[in-house]
mmCIF file with all atom_site columns, C-alpha atoms and ligand atoms in Angstrom:
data_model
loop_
_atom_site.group_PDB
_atom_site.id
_atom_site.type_symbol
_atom_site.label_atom_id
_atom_site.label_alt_id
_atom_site.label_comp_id
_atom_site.label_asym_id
_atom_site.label_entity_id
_atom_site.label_seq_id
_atom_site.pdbx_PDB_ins_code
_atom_site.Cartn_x
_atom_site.Cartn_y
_atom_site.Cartn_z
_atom_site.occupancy
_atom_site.B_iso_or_equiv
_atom_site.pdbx_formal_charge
_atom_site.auth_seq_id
_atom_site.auth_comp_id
_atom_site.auth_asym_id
_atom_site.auth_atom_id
_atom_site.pdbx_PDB_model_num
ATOM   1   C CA  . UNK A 1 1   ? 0.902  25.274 44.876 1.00 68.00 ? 1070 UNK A CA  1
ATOM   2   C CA  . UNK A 1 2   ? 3.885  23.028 43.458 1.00 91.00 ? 1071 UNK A CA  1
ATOM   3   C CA  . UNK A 1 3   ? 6.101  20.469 44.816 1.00 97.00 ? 1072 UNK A CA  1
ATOM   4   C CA  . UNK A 1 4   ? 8.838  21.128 42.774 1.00 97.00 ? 1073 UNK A CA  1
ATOM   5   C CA  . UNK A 1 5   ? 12.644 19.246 42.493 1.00 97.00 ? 1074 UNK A CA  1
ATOM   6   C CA  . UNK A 1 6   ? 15.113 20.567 44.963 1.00 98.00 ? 1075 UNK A CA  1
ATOM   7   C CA  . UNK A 1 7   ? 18.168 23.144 44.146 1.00 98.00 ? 1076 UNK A CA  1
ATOM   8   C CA  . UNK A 1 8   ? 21.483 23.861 45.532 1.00 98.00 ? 1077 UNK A CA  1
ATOM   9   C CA  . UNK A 1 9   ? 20.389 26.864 46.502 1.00 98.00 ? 1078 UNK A CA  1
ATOM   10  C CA  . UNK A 1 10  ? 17.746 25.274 48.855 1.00 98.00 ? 1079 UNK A CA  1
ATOM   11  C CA  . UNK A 1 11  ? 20.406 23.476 50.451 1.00 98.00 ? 1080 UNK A CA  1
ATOM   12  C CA  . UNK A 1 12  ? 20.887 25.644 53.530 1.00 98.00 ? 1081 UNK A CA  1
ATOM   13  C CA  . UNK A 1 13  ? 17.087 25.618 54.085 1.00 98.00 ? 1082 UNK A CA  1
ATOM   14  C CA  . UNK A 1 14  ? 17.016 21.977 54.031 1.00 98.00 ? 1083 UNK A CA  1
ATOM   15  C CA  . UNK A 1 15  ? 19.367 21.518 56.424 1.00 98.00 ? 1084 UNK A CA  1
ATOM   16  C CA  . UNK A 1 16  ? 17.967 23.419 58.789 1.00 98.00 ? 1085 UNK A CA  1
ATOM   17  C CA  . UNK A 1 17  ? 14.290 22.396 58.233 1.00 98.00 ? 1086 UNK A CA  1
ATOM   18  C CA  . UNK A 1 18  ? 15.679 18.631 59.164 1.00 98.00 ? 1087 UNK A CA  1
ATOM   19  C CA  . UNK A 1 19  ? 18.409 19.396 61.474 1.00 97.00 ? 1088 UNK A CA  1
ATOM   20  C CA  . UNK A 1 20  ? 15.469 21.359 63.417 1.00 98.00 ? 1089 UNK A CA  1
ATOM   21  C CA  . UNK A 1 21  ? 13.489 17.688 63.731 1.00 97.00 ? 1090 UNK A CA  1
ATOM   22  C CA  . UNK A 1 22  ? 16.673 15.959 64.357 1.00 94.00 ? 1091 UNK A CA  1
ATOM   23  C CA  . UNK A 1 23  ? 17.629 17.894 67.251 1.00 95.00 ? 1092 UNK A CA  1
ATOM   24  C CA  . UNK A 1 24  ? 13.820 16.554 68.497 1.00 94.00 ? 1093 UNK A CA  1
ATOM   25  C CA  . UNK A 1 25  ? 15.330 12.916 68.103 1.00 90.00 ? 1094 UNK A CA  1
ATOM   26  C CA  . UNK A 1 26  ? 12.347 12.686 65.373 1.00 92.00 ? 1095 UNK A CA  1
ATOM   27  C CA  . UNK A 1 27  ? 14.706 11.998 61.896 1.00 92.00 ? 1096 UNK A CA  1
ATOM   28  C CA  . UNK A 1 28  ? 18.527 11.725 61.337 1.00 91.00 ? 1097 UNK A CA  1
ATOM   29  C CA  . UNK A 1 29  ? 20.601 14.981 60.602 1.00 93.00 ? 1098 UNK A CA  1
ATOM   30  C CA  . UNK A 1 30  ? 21.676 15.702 57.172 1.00 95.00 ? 1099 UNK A CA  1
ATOM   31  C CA  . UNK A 1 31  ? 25.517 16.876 56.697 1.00 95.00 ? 1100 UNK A CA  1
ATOM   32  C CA  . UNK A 1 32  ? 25.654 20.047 53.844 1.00 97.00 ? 1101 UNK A CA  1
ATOM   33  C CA  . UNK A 1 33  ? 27.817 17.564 52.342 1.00 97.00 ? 1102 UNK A CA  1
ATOM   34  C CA  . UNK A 1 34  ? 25.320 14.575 52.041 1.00 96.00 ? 1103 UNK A CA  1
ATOM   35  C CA  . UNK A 1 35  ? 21.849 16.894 50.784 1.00 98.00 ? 1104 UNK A CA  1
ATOM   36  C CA  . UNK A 1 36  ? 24.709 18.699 48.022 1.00 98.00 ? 1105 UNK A CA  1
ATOM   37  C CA  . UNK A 1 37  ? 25.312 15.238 46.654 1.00 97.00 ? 1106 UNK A CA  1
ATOM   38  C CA  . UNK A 1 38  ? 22.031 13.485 46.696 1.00 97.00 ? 1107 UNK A CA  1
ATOM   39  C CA  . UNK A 1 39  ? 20.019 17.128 45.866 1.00 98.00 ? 1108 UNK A CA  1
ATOM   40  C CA  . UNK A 1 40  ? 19.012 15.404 42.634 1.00 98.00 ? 1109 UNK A CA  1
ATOM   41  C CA  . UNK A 1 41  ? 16.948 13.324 44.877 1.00 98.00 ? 1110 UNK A CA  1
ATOM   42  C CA  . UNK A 1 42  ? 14.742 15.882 46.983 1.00 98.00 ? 1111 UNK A CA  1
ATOM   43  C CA  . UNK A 1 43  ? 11.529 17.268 46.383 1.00 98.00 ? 1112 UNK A CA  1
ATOM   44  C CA  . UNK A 1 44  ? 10.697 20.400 48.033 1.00 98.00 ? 1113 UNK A CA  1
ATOM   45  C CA  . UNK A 1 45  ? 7.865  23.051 48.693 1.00 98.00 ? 1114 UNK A CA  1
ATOM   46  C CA  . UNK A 1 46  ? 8.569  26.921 49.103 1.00 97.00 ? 1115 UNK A CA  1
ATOM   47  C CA  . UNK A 1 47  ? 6.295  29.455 50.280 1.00 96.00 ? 1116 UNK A CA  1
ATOM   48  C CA  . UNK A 1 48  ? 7.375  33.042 50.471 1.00 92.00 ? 1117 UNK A CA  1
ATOM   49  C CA  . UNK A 1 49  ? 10.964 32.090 49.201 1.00 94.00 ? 1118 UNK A CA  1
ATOM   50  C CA  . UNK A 1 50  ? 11.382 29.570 52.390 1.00 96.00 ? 1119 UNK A CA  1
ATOM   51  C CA  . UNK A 1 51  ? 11.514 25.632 52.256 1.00 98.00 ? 1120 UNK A CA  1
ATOM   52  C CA  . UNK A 1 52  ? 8.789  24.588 54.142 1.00 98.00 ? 1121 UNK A CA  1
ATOM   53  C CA  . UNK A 1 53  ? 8.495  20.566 53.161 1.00 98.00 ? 1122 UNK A CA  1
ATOM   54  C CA  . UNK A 1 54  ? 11.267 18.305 51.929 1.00 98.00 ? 1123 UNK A CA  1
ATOM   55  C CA  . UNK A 1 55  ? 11.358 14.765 51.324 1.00 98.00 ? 1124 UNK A CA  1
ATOM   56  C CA  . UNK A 1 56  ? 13.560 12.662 49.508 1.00 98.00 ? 1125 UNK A CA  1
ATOM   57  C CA  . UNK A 1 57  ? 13.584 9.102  47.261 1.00 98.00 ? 1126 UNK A CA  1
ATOM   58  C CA  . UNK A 1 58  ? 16.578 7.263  47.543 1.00 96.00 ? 1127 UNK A CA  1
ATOM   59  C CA  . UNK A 1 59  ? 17.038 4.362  45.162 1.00 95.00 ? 1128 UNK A CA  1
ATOM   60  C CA  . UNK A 1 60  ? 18.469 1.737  46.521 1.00 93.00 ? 1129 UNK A CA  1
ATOM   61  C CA  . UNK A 1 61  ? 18.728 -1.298 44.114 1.00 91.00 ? 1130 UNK A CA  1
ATOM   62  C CA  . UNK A 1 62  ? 16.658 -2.166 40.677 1.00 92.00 ? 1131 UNK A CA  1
ATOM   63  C CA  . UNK A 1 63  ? 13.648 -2.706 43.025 1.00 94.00 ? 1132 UNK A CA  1
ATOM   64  C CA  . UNK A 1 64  ? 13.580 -1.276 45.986 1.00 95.00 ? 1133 UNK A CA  1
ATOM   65  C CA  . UNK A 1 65  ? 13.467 2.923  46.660 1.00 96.00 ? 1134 UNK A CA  1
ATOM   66  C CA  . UNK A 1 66  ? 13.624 4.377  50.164 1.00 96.00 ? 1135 UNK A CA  1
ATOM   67  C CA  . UNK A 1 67  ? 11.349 7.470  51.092 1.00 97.00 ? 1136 UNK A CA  1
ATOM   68  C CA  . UNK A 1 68  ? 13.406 9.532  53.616 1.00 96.00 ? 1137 UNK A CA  1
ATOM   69  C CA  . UNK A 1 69  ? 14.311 13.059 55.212 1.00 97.00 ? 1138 UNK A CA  1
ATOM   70  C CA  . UNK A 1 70  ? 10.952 13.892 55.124 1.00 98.00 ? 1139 UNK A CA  1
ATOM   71  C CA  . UNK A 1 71  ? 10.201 17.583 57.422 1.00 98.00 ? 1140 UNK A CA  1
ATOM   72  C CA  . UNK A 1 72  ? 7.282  19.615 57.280 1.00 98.00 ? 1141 UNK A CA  1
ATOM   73  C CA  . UNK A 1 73  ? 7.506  23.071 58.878 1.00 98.00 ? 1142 UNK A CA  1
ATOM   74  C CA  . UNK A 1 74  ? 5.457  22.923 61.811 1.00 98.00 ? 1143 UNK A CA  1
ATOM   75  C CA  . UNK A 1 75  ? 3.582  25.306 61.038 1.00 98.00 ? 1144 UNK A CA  1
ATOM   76  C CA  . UNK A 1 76  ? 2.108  24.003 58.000 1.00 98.00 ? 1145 UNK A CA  1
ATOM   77  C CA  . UNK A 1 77  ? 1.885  20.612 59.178 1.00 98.00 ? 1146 UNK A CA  1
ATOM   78  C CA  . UNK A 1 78  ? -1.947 18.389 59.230 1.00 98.00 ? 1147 UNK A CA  1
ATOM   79  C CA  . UNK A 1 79  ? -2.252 20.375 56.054 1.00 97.00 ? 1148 UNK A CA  1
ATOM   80  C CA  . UNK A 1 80  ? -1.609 17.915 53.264 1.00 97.00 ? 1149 UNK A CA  1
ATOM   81  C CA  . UNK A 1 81  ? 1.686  18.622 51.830 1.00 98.00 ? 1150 UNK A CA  1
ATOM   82  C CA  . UNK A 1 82  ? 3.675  15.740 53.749 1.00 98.00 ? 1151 UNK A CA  1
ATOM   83  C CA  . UNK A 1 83  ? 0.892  13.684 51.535 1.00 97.00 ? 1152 UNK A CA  1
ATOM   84  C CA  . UNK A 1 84  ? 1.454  15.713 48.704 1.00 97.00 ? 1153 UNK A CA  1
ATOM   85  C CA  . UNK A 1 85  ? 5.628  15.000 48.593 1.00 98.00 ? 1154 UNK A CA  1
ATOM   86  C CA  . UNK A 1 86  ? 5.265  11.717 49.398 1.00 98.00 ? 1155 UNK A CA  1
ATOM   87  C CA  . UNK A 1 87  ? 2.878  11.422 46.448 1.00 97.00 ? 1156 UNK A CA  1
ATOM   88  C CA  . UNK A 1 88  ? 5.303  13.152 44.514 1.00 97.00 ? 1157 UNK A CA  1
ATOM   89  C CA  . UNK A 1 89  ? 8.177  11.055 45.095 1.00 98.00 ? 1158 UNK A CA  1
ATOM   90  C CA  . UNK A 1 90  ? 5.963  7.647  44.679 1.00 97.00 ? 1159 UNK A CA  1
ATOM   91  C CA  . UNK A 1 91  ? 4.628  9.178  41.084 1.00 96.00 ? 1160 UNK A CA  1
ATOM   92  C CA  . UNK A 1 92  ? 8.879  9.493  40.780 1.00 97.00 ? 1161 UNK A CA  1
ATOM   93  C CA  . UNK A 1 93  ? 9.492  5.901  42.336 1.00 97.00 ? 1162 UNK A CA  1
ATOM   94  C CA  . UNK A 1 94  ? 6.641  4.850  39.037 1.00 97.00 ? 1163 UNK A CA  1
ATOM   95  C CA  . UNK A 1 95  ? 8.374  6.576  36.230 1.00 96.00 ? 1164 UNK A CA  1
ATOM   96  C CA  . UNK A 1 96  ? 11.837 5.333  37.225 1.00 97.00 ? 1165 UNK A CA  1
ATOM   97  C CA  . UNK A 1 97  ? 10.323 1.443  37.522 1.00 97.00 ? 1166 UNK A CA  1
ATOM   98  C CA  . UNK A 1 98  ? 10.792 0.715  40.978 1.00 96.00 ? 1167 UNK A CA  1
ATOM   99  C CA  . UNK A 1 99  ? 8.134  -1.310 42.089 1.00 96.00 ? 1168 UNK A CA  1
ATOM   100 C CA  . UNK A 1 100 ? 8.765  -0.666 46.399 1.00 96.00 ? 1169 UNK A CA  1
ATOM   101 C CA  . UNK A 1 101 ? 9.284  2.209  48.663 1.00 96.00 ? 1170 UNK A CA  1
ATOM   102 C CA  . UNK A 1 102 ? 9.870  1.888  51.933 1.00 95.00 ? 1171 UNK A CA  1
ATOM   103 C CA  . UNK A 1 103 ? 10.647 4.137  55.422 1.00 95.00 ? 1172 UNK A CA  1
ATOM   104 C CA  . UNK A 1 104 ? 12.123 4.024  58.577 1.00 93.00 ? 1173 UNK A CA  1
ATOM   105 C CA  . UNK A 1 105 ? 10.201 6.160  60.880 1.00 94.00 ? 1174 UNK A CA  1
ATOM   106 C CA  . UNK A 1 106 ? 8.715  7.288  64.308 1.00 93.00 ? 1175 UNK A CA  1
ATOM   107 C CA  . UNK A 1 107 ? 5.441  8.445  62.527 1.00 96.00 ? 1176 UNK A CA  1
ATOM   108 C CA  . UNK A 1 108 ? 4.481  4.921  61.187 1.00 97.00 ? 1177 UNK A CA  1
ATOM   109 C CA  . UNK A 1 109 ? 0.357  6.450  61.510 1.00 98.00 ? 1178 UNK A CA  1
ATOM   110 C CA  . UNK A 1 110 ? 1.407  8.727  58.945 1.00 98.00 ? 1179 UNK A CA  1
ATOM   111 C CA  . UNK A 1 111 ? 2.788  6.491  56.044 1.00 97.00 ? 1180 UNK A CA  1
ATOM   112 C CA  . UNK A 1 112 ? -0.257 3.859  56.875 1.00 97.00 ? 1181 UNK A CA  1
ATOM   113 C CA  . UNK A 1 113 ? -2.702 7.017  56.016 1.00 97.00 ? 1182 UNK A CA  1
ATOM   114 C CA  . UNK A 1 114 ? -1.169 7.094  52.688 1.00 96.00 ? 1183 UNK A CA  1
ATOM   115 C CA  . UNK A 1 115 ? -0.887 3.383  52.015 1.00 96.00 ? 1184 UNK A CA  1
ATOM   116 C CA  . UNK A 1 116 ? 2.213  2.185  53.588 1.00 96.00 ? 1185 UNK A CA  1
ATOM   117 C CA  . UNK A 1 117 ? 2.228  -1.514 55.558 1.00 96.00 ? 1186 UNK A CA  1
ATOM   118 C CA  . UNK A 1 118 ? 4.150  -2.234 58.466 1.00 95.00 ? 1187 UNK A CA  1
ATOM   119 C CA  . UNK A 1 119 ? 6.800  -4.755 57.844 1.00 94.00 ? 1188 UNK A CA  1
ATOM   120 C CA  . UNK A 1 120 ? 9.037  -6.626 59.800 1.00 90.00 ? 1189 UNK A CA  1
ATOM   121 C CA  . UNK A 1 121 ? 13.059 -4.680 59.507 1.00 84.00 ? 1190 UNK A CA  1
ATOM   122 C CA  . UNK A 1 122 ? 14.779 -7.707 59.385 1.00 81.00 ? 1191 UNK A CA  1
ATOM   123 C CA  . UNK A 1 123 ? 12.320 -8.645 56.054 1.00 82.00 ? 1192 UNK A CA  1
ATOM   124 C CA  . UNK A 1 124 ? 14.287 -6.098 54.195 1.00 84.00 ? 1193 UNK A CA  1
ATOM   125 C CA  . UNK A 1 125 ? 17.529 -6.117 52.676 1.00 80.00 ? 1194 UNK A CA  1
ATOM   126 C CA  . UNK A 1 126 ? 20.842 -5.015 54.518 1.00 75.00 ? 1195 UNK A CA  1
ATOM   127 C CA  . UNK A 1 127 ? 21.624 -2.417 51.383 1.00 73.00 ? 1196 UNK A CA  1
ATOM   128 C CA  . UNK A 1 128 ? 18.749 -0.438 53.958 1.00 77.00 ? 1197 UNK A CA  1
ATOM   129 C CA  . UNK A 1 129 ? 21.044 0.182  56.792 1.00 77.00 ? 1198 UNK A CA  1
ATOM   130 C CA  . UNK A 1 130 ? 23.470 1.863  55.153 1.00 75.00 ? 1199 UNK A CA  1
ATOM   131 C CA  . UNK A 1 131 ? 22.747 5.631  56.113 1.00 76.00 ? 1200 UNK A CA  1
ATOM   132 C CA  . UNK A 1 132 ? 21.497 3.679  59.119 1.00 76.00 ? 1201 UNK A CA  1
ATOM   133 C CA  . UNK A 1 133 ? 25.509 3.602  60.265 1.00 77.00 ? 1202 UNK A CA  1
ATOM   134 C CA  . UNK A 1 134 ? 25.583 7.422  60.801 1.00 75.00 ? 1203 UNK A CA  1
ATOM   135 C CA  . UNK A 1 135 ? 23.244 7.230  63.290 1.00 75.00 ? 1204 UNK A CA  1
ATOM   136 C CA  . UNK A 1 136 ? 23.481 7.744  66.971 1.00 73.00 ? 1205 UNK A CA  1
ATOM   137 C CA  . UNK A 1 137 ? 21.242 4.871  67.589 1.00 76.00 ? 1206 UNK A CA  1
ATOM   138 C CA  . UNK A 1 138 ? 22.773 2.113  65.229 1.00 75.00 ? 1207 UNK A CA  1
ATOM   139 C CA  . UNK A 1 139 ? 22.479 -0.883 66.278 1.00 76.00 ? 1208 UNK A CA  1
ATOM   140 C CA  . UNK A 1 140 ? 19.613 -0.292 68.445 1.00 77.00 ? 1209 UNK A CA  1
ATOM   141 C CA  . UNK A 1 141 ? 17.119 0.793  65.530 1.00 78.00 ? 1210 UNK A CA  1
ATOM   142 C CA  . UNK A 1 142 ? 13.719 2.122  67.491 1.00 83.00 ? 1211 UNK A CA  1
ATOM   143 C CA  . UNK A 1 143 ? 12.306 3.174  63.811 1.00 86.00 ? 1212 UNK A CA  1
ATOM   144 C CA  . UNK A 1 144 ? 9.070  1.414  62.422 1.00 92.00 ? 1213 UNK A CA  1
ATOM   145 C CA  . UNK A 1 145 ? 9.751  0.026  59.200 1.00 94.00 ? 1214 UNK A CA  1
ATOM   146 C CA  . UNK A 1 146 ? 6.749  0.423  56.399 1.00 96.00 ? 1215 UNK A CA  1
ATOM   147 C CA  . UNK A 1 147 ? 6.562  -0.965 53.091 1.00 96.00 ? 1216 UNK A CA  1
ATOM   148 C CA  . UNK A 1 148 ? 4.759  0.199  49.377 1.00 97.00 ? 1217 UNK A CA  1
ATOM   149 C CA  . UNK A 1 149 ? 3.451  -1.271 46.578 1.00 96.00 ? 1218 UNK A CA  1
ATOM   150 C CA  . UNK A 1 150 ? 4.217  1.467  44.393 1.00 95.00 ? 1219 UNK A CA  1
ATOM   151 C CA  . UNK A 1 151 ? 2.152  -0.027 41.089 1.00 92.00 ? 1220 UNK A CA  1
ATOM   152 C CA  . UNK A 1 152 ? -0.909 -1.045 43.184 1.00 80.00 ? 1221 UNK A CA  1
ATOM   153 C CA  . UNK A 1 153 ? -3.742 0.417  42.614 1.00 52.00 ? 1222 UNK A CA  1
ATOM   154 C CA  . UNK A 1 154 ? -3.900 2.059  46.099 1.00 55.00 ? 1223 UNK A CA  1
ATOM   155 C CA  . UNK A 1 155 ? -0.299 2.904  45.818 1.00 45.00 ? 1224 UNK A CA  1
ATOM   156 C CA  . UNK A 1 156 ? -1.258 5.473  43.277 1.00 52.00 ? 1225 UNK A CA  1
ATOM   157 C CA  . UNK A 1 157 ? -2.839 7.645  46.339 1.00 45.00 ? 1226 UNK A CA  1
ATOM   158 C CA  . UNK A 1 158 ? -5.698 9.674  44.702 1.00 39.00 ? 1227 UNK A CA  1
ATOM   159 C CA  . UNK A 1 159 ? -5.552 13.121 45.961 1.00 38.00 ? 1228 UNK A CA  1
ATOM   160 C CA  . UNK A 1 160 ? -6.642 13.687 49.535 1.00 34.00 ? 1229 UNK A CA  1
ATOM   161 C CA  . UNK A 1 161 ? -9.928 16.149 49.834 1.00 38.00 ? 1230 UNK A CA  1
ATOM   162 C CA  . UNK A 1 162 ? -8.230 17.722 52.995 1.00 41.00 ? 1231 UNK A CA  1
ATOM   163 C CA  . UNK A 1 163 ? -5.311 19.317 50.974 1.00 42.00 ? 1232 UNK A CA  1
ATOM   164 C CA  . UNK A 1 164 ? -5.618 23.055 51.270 1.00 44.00 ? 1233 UNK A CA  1
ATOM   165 C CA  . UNK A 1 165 ? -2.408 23.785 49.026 1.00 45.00 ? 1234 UNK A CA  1
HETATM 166 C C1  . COA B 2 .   ? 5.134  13.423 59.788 1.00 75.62 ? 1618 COA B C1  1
HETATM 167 C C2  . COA B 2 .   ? 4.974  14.633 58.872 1.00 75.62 ? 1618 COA B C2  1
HETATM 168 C C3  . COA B 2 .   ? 5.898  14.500 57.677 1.00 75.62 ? 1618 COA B C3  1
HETATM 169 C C4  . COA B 2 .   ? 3.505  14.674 58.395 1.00 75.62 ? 1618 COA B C4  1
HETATM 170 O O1  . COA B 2 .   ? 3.350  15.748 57.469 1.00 75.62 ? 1618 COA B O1  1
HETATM 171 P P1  . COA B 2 .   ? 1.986  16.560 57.369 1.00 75.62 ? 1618 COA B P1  1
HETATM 172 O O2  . COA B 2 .   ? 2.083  17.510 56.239 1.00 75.62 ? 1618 COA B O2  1
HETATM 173 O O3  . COA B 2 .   ? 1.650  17.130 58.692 1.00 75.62 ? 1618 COA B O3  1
HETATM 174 O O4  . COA B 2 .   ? 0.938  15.400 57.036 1.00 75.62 ? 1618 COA B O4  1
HETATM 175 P P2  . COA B 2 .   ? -0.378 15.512 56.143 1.00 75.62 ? 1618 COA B P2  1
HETATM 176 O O5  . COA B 2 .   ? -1.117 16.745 56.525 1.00 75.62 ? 1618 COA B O5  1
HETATM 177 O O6  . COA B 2 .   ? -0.047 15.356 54.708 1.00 75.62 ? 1618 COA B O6  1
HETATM 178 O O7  . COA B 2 .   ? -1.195 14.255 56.658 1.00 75.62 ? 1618 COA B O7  1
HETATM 179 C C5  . COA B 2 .   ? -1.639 13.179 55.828 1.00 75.62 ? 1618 COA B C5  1
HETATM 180 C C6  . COA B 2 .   ? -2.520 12.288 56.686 1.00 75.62 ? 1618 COA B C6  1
HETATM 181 O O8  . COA B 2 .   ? -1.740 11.740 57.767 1.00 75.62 ? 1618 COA B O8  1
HETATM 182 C C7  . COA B 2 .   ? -2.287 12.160 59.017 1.00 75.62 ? 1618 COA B C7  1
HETATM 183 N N1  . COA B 2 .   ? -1.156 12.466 59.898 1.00 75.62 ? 1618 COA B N1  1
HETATM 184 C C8  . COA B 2 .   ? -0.228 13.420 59.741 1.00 75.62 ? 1618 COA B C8  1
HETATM 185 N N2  . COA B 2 .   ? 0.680  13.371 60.731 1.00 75.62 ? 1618 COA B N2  1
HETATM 186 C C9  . COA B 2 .   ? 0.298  12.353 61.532 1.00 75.62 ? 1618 COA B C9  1
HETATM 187 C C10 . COA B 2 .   ? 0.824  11.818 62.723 1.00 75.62 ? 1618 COA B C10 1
HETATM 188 N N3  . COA B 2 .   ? 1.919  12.317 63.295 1.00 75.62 ? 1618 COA B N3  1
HETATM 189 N N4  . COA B 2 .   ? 0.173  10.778 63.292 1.00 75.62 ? 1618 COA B N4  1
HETATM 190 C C11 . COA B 2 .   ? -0.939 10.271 62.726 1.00 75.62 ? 1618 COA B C11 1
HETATM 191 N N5  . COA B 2 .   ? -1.491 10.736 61.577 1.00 75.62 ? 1618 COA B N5  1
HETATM 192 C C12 . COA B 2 .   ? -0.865 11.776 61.006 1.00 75.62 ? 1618 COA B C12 1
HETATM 193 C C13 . COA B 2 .   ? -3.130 13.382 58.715 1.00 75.62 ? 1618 COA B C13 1
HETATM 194 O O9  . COA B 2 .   ? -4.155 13.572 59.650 1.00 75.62 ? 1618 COA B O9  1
HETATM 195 C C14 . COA B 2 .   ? -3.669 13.055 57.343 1.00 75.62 ? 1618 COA B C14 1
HETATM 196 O O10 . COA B 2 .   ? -4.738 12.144 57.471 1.00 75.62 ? 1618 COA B O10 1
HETATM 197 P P3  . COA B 2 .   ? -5.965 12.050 56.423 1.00 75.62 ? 1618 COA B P3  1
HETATM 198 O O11 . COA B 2 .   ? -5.568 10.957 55.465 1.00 75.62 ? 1618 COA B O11 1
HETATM 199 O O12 . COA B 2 .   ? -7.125 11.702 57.240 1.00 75.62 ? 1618 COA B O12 1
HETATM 200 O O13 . COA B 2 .   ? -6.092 13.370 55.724 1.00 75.62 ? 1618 COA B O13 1
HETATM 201 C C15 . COA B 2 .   ? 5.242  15.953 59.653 1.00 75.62 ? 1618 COA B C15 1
HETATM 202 O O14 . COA B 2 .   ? 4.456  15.967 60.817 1.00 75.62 ? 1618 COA B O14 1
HETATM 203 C C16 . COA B 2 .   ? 6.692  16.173 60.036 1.00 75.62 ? 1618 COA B C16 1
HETATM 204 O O15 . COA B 2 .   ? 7.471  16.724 59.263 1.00 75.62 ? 1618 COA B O15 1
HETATM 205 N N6  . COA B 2 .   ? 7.065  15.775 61.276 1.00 75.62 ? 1618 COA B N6  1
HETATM 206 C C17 . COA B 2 .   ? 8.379  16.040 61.825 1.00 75.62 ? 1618 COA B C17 1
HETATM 207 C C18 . COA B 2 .   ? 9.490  15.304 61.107 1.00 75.62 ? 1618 COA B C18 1
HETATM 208 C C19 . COA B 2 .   ? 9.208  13.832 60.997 1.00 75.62 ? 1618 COA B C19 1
HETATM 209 O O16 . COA B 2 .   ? 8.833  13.161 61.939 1.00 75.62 ? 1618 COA B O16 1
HETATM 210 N N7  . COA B 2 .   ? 9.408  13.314 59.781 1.00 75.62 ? 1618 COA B N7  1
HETATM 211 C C20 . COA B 2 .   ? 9.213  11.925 59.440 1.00 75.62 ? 1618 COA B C20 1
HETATM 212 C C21 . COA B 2 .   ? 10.533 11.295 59.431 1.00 75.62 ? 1618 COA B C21 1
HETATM 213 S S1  . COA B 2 .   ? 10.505 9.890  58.373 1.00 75.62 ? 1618 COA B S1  1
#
């Protein structure tokens, strides 16, 4: 099974996979306008011609990336492939040279299983709070922020023996 680089023609799917977790309050909706621009930057994985993960790495300056709009189906969630993007868009993060990923996120448990460390928000730089205007909650940011070596050895993320894809 294959994370693979997103398409225009996933578009609609990926809009409604993440609208579908925003309406939960879990992640910030996606306009069709926003994932058609940045579509260079999503990774996705389709089973039976549906997208059922996405997640996206957004570069933000020479040294910093951002790992967001990250939705697994729920019904193939605890299976791996949330590990398996992320992984994917780290190995990205490497080949491009940018040495830190971070996320903004209500499932901080996650992103420490793969390596991630909690940081402080106001530690990182205000380019982050950008996308951070369109959302319903700005100022009041509730999000954990976690942080990445990307080079470090345990960056690299060997993978997991649970991953049934
Ligand atoms: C959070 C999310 C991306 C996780 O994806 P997933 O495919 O279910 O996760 P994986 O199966 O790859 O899990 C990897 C590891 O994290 C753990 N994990 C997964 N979700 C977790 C959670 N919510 N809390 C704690 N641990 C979690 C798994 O048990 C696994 O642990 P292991 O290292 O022992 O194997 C997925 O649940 C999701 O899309 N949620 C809704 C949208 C959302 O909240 N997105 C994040 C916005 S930034």
């Amino acid at each position: 099974m294959e994370i693979r680089t997103a398409k225009l023609t996933d578009v609609e799917q990926i809009q409604k996979l993440i609208n579908g977790f925003a309406e939960e309050g879990l992640m910030l909706a996606r306009s069709r306008h926003m994932l058609c621009e940045h579509i260079r930057e999503f990774k996705v994985y389709e089973d039976d011609g549906e997208i059922k993960g996405v997640g996206s790495l957004h570069i933000l300056w020479d040294d910093l990336a951002e790992i967001r709009a990250l939705a697994i189906d729920k019904n193939y969630q605890r299976k791996g492939l949330g590990r398996m993007i992320v992984e994917s868009l780290l190995q990205e993060a490497k080949e491009l040279g940018v040495p830190k990923a971070f996320t903004l996120t209500y499932q901080p448990e996650f992103f420490a299983r793969l390596g991630f460390q909690s940081v402080n928000k106001d530690e990182l730089p205000q380019k982050v709070w950008q996308e951070c205007l369109y959302c319903i909650k700005f100022p009041n940011c509730d999000e954990n922020a976690l942080l990445i070596d990307v080079n470090k050895k345990d960056g690299e993320l060997t993978p997991p023996g649970k991953t049934v894809f």
